[in-house]
mmCIF file of C-alpha atoms in Angstrom:
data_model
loop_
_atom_site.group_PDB
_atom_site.id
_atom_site.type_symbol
_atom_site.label_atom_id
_atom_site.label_comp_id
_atom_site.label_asym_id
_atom_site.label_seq_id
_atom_site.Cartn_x
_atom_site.Cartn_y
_atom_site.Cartn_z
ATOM 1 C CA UNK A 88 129.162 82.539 97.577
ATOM 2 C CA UNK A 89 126.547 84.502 95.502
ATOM 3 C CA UNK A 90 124.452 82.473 92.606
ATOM 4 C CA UNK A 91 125.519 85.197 89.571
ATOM 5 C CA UNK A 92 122.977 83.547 87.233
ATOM 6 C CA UNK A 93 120.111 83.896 89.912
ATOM 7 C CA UNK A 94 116.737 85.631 89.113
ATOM 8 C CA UNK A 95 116.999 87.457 92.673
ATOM 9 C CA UNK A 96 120.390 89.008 91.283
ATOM 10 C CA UNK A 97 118.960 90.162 87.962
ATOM 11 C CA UNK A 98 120.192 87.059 85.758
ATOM 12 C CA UNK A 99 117.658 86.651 82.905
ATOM 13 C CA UNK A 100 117.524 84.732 79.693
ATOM 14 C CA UNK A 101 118.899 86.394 76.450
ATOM 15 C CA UNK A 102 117.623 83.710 74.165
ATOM 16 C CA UNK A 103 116.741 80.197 74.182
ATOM 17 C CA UNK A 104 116.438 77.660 71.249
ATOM 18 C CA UNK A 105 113.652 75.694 72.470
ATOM 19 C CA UNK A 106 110.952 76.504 74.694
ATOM 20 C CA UNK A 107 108.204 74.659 76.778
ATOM 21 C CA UNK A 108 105.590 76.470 78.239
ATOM 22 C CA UNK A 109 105.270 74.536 81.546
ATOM 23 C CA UNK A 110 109.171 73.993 81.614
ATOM 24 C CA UNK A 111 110.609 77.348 80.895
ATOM 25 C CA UNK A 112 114.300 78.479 80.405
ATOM 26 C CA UNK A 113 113.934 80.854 83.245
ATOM 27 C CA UNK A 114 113.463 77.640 85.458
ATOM 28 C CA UNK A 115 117.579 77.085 85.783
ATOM 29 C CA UNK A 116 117.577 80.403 87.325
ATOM 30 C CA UNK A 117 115.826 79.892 90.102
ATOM 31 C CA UNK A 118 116.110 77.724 93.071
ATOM 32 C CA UNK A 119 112.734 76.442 92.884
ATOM 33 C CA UNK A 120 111.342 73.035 92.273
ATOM 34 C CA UNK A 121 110.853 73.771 88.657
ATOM 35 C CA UNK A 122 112.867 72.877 85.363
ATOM 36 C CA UNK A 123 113.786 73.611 81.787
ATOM 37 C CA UNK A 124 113.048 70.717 79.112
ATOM 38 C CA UNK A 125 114.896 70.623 76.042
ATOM 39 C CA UNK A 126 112.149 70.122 73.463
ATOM 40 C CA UNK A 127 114.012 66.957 72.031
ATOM 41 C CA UNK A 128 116.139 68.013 69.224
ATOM 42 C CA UNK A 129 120.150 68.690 70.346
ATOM 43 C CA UNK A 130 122.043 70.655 69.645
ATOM 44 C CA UNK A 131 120.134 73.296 72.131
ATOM 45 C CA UNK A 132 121.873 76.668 73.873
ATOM 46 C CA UNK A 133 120.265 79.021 76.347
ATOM 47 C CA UNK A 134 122.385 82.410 76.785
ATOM 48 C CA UNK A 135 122.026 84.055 80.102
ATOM 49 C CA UNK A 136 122.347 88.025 80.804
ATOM 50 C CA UNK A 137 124.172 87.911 84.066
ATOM 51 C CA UNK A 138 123.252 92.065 84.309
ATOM 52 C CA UNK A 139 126.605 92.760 85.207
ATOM 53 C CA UNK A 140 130.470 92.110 84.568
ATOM 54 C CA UNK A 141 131.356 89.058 86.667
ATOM 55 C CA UNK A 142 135.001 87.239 87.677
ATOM 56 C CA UNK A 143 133.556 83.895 87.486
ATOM 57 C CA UNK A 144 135.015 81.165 89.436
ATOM 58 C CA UNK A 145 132.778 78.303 89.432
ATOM 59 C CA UNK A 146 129.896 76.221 87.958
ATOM 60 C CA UNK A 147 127.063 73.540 89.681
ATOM 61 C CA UNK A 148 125.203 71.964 86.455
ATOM 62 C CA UNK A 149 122.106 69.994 88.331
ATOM 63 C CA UNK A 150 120.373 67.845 85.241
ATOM 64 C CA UNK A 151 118.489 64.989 84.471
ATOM 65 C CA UNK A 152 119.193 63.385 81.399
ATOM 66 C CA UNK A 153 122.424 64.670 80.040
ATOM 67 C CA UNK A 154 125.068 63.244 77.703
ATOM 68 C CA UNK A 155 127.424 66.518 76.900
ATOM 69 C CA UNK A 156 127.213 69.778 77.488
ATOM 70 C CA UNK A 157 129.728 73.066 77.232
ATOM 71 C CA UNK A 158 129.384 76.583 79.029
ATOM 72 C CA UNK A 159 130.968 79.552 77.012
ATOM 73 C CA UNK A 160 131.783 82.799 78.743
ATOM 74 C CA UNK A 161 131.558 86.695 76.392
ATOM 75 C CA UNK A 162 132.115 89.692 78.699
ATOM 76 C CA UNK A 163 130.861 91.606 75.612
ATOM 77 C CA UNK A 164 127.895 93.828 76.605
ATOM 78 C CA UNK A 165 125.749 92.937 73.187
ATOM 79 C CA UNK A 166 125.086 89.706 72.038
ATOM 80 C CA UNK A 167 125.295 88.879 68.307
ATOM 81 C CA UNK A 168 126.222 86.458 66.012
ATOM 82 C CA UNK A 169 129.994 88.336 65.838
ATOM 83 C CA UNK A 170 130.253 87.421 69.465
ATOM 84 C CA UNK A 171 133.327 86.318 70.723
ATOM 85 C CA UNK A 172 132.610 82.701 72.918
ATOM 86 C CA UNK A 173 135.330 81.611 75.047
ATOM 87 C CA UNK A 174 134.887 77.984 75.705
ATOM 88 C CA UNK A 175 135.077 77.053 79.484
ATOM 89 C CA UNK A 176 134.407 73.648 80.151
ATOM 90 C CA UNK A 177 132.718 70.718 78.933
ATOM 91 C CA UNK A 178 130.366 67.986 80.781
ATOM 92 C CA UNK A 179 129.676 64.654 80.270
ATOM 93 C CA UNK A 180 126.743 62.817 82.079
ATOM 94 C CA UNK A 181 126.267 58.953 82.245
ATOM 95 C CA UNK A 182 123.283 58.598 84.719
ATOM 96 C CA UNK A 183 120.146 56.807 81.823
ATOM 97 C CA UNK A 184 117.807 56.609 84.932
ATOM 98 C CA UNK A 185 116.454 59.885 85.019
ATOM 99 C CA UNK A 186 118.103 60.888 88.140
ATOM 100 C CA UNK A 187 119.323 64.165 88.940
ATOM 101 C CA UNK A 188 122.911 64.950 88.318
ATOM 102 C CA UNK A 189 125.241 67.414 89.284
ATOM 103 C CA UNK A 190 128.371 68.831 87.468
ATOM 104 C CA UNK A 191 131.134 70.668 88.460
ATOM 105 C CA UNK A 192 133.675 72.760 86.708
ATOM 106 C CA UNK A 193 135.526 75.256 87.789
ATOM 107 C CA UNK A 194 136.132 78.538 85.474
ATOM 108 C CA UNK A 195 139.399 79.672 85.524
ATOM 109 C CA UNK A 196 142.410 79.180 83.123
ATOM 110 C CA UNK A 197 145.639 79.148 83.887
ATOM 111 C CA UNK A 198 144.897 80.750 87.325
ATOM 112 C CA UNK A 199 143.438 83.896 85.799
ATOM 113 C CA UNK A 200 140.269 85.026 86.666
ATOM 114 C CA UNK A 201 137.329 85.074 83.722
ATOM 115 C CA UNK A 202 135.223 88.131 83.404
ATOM 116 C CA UNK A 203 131.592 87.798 82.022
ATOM 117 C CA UNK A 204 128.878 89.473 81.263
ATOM 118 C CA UNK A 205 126.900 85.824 79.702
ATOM 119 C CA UNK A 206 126.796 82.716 79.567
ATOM 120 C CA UNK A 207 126.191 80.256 76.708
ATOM 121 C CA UNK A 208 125.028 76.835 78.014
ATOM 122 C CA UNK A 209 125.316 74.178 75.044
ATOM 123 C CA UNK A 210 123.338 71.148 75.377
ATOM 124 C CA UNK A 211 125.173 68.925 72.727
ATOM 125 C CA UNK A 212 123.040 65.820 73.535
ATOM 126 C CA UNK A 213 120.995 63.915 75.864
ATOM 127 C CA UNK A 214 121.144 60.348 77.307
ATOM 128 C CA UNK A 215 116.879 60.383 76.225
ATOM 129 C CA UNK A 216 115.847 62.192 73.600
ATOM 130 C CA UNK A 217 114.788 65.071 76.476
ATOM 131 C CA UNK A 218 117.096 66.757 78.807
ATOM 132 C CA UNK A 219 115.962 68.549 81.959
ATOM 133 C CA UNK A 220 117.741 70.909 83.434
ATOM 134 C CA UNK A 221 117.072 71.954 87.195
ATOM 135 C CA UNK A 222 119.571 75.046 87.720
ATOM 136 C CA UNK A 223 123.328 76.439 86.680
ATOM 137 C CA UNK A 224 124.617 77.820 89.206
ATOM 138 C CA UNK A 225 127.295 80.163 88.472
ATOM 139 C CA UNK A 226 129.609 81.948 91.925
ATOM 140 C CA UNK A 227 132.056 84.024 91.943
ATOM 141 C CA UNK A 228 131.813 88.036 92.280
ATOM 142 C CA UNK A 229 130.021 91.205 90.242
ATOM 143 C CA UNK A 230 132.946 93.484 89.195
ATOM 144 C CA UNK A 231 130.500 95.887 87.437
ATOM 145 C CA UNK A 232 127.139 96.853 86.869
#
C-alpha cells in the first residue's frame, strides 16, 4: 500500500501550531530517523496537504509520548477556518517511558470509503509535557490529482 501523507508522493504541511527547528513538522512525513516535537503546550494540530483527492483506508500513528490524539479528514480543496472536519478516529497512548508507540485506526465508516484531500492531526495531550511524533502514515489510494 502507498504512504498518501509521504514527502516522495507530494504530502506537505499546510500549517502547524508549534514548530522546532531541529524537530520539524515535515519530519512525520518522511520515513527517516527524524521527528516532530510538540513544543509543550497541548492542544497542538498539524494539517497535511495530501496533493490530491484520496479514498483513505487506514492510519499507522508511530509516537513517543502520547496521551490522546484525533485525525480529521476535509476533502475540501482550501483550507480555512469554515472548513468542514470530519472526525475519524481518536487515540489514546499509555506508554510514560518514552518508548515508541504505534496506533492504528482504520478510516472508514459504516463501510464507505472516505475521500480526502487533508488531514488534521490533533494532539490533545501528552503523557510528558512533550510529544514526539515519528510518522502518520496514511494508505489507501489517490482518486484525483
Amino acid at each position: 500500500m502507498t504512504n498518501l501523507s509521504s514527502l516522495k508522493n507530494g504530502a506537505t504541511i499546510h500549517v502547524s501550531t508549534s514548530f522546532h527547528i531541529d524537530h520539524p513538522p515535515s519530519s512525520i512525513l518522511d520515513d527517516s530517523n527524524s521527528f516532530f516535537m510538540t513544543t509543550g503546550l497541548f492542544p497542538q494540530e498539524v494539517i497535511i496537504n495530501l496533493n490530491a483527492s484520496c479514498q483513505i483506508e487506514r492510519f499507522v500513528l508511530e509516537a513517543s509520548g502520547l496521551s490522546l490524539a484525533e485525525i480529521y479528514l476535509t476533502d475540501d480543496q482550501q483550507i480555512s477556518q469554515h472548513t468542514n472536519w470530519m472526525a475519524v478516529c481518536e487515540l489514546s497512548g499509555t506508554t510514560s517511558d518514552g518508548a515508541l508507540e504505534s496506533f492504528y485506526s482504520e478510516a472508514s465508516r459504516l463501510d464507505n470509503p472516505i475521500s480526502a484531500t487533508h488531514i488534521r492531526l490533533r494532539i490533545l495531550s501528552g503523557i510528558d509535557p512533550f510529544v514526539a511524533i515519528k510518522q502518520l502514515i496514511t494508505t489507501g489510494s489517490v482518486l484525483s490529482r
